[in-house]
GROMACS .gro file of C-alpha atoms in nm:
model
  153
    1UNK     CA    1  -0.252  -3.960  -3.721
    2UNK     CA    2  -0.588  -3.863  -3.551
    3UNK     CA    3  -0.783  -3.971  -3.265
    4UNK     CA    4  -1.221  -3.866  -3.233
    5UNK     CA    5  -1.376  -3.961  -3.008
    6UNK     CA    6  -1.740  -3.919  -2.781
    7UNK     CA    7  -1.800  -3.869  -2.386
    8UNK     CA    8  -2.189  -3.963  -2.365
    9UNK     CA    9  -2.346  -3.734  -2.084
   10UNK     CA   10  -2.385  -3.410  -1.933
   11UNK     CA   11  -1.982  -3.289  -1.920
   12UNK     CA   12  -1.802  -3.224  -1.616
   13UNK     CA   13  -1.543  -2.963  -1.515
   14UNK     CA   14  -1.240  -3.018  -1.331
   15UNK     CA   15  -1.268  -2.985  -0.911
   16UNK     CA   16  -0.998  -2.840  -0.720
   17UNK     CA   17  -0.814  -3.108  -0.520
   18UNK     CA   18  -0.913  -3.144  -0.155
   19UNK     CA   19  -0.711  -3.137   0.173
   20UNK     CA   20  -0.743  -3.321   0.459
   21UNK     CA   21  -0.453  -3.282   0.737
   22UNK     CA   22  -0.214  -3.468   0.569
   23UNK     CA   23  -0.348  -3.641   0.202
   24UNK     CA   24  -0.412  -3.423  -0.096
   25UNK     CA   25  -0.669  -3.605  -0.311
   26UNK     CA   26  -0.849  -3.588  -0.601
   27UNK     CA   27  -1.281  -3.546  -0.585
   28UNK     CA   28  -1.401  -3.893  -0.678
   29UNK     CA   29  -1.657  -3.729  -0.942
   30UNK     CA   30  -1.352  -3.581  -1.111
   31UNK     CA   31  -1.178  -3.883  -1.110
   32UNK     CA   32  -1.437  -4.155  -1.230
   33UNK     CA   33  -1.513  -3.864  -1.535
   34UNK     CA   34  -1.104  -3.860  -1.632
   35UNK     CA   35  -1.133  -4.242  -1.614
   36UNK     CA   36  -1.457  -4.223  -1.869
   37UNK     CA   37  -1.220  -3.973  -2.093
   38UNK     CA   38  -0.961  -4.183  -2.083
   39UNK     CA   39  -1.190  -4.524  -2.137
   40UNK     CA   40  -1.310  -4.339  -2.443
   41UNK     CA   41  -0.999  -4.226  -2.600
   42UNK     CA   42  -0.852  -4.551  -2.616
   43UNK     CA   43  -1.115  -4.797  -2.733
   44UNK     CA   44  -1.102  -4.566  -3.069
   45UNK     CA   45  -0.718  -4.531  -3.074
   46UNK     CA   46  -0.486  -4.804  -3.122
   47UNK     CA   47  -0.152  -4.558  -3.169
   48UNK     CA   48   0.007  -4.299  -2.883
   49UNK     CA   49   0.110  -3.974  -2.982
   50UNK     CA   50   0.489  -3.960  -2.932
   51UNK     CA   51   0.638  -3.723  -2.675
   52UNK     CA   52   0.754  -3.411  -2.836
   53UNK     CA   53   0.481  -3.390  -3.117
   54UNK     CA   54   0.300  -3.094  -3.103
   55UNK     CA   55  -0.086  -3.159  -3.081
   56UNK     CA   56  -0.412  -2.986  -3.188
   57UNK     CA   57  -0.664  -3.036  -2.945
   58UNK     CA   58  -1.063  -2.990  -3.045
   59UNK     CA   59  -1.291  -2.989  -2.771
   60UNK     CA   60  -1.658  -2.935  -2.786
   61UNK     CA   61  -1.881  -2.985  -2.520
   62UNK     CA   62  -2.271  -3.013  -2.566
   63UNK     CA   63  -2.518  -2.941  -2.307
   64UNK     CA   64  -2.912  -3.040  -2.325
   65UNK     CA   65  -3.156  -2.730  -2.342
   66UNK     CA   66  -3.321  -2.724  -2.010
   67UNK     CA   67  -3.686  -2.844  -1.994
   68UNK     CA   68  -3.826  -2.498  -1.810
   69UNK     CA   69  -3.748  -2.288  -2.148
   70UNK     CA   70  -4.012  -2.198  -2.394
   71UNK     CA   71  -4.024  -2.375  -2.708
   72UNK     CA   72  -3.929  -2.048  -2.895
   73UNK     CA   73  -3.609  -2.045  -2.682
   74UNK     CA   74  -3.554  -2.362  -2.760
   75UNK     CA   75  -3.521  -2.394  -3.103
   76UNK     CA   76  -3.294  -2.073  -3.047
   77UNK     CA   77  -3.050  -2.286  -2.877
   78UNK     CA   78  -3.049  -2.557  -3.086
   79UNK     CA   79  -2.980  -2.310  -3.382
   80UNK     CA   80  -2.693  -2.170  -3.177
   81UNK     CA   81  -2.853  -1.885  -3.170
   82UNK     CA   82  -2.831  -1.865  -2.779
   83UNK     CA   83  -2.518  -2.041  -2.590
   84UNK     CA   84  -2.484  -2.205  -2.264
   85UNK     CA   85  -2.353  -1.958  -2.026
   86UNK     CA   86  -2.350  -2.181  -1.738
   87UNK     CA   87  -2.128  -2.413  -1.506
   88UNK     CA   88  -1.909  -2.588  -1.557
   89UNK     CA   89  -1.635  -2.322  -1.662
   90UNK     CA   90  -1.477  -2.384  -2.017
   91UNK     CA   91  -1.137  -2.400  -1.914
   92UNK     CA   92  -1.251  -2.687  -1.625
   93UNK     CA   93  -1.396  -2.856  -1.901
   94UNK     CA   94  -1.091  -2.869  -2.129
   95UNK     CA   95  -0.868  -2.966  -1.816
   96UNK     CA   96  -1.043  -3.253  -1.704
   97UNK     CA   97  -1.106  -3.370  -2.108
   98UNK     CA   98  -0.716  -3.329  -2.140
   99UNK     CA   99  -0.612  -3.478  -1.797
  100UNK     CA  100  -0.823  -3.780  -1.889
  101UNK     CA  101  -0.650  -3.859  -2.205
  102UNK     CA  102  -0.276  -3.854  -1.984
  103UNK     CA  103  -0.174  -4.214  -1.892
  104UNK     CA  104  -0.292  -4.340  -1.572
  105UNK     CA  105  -0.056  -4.343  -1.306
  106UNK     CA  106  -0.039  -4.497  -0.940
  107UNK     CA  107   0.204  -4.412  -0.630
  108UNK     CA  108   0.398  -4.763  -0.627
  109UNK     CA  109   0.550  -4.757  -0.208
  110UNK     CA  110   0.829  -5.029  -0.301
  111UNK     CA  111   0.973  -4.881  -0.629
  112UNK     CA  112   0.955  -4.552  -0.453
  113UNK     CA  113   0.801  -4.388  -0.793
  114UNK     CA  114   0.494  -4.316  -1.025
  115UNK     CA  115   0.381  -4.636  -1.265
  116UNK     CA  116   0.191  -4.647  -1.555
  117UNK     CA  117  -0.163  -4.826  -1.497
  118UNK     CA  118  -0.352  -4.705  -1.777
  119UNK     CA  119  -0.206  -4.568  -2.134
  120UNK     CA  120  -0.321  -4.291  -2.276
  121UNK     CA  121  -0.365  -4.057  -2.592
  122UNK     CA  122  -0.015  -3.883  -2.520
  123UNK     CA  123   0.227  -3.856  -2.274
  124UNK     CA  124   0.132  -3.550  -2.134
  125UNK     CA  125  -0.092  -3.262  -2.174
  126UNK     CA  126   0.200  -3.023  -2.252
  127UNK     CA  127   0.206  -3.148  -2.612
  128UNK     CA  128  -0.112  -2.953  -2.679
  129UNK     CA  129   0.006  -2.638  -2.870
  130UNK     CA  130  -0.349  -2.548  -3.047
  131UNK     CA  131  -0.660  -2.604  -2.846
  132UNK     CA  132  -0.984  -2.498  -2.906
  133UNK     CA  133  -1.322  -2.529  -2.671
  134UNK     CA  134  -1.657  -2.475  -2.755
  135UNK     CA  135  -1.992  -2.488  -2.553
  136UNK     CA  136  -2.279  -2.552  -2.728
  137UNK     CA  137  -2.654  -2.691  -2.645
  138UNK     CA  138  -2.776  -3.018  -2.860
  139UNK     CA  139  -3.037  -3.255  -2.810
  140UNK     CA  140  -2.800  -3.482  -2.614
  141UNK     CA  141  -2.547  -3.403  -2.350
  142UNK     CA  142  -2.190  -3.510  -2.459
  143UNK     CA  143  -1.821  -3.377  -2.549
  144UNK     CA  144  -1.678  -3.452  -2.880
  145UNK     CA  145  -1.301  -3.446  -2.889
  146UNK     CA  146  -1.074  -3.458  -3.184
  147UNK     CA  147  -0.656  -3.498  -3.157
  148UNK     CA  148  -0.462  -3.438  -3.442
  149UNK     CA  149  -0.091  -3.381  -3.485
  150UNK     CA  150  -0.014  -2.960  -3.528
  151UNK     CA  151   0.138  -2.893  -3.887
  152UNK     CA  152   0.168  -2.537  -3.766
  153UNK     CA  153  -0.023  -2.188  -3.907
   0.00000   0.00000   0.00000
């Protein structure tokens, strides 16, 4: 069983959670992108990778050459010759890409307890035992993301 899928747009790394005097929340950016992950991931994926299956986790995330570099420079970086060495960070990337495929869950006051709005990929991100994340520049910003069940190396 496998799951690919395509974010279309410029990617997005993971914010750090905000604190007001009492509420700890998530940036509204960070969340509407998870949402767009998640959206993604399950229009192409009917299934749900059982918990306790170990995962392999591709992520690569494409950003468009910007418009001030030479022509020269950017073929380079469309020949990967030259790689994006800019924000966001990798590892914010791959958080936010594998937050987005958890389920959805909201704070429900009368059960007392966490329910499941949304479904997602897996049941949670500490499945992933092989993950891999690229940064690359392309004609069009995106982030491609494959899931595949780990055989092992």
């Amino acid at each position: 069983m496998r799951v690919e899928f395509t974010v279309e747009g410029a990617p997005v790394g993971k914010a750090r959670p905000r604190v007001t005097r009492r509420v700890t929340y998530t940036p509204a950016k960070t969340s509407h992108y998870e949402d767009l992950v998640r959206y993604a991931a399950t229009s192409n994926f009917t299934g749900f990778f059982e918990k306790g299956s170990p995962l392999d986790v591709k992520i690569i995330a494409y950003f468009e050459v910007p418009k001030s570099y030479t022509k020269k420079r950017r073929i380079n970086c469309l020949a990967g010759l030259e790689l994006p060495t800019k924000k966001p960070d990798i590892d914010n990337i791959a958080k936010i890409v594998m937050d987005g495929m958890n389920p959805k869950t909201r704070r429900n006051k009368q059960l007392h307890k966490m329910v499941k709005v949304m479904r997602g990929v897996y049941q949670d991100d500490q499945q992933v035992t092989y993950l891999t994340v690229k940064k690359r520049y392309a004609e069009r910003a995106r982030v491609e993301v494959r899931v595949k069940e780990d055989e092992g190396r």
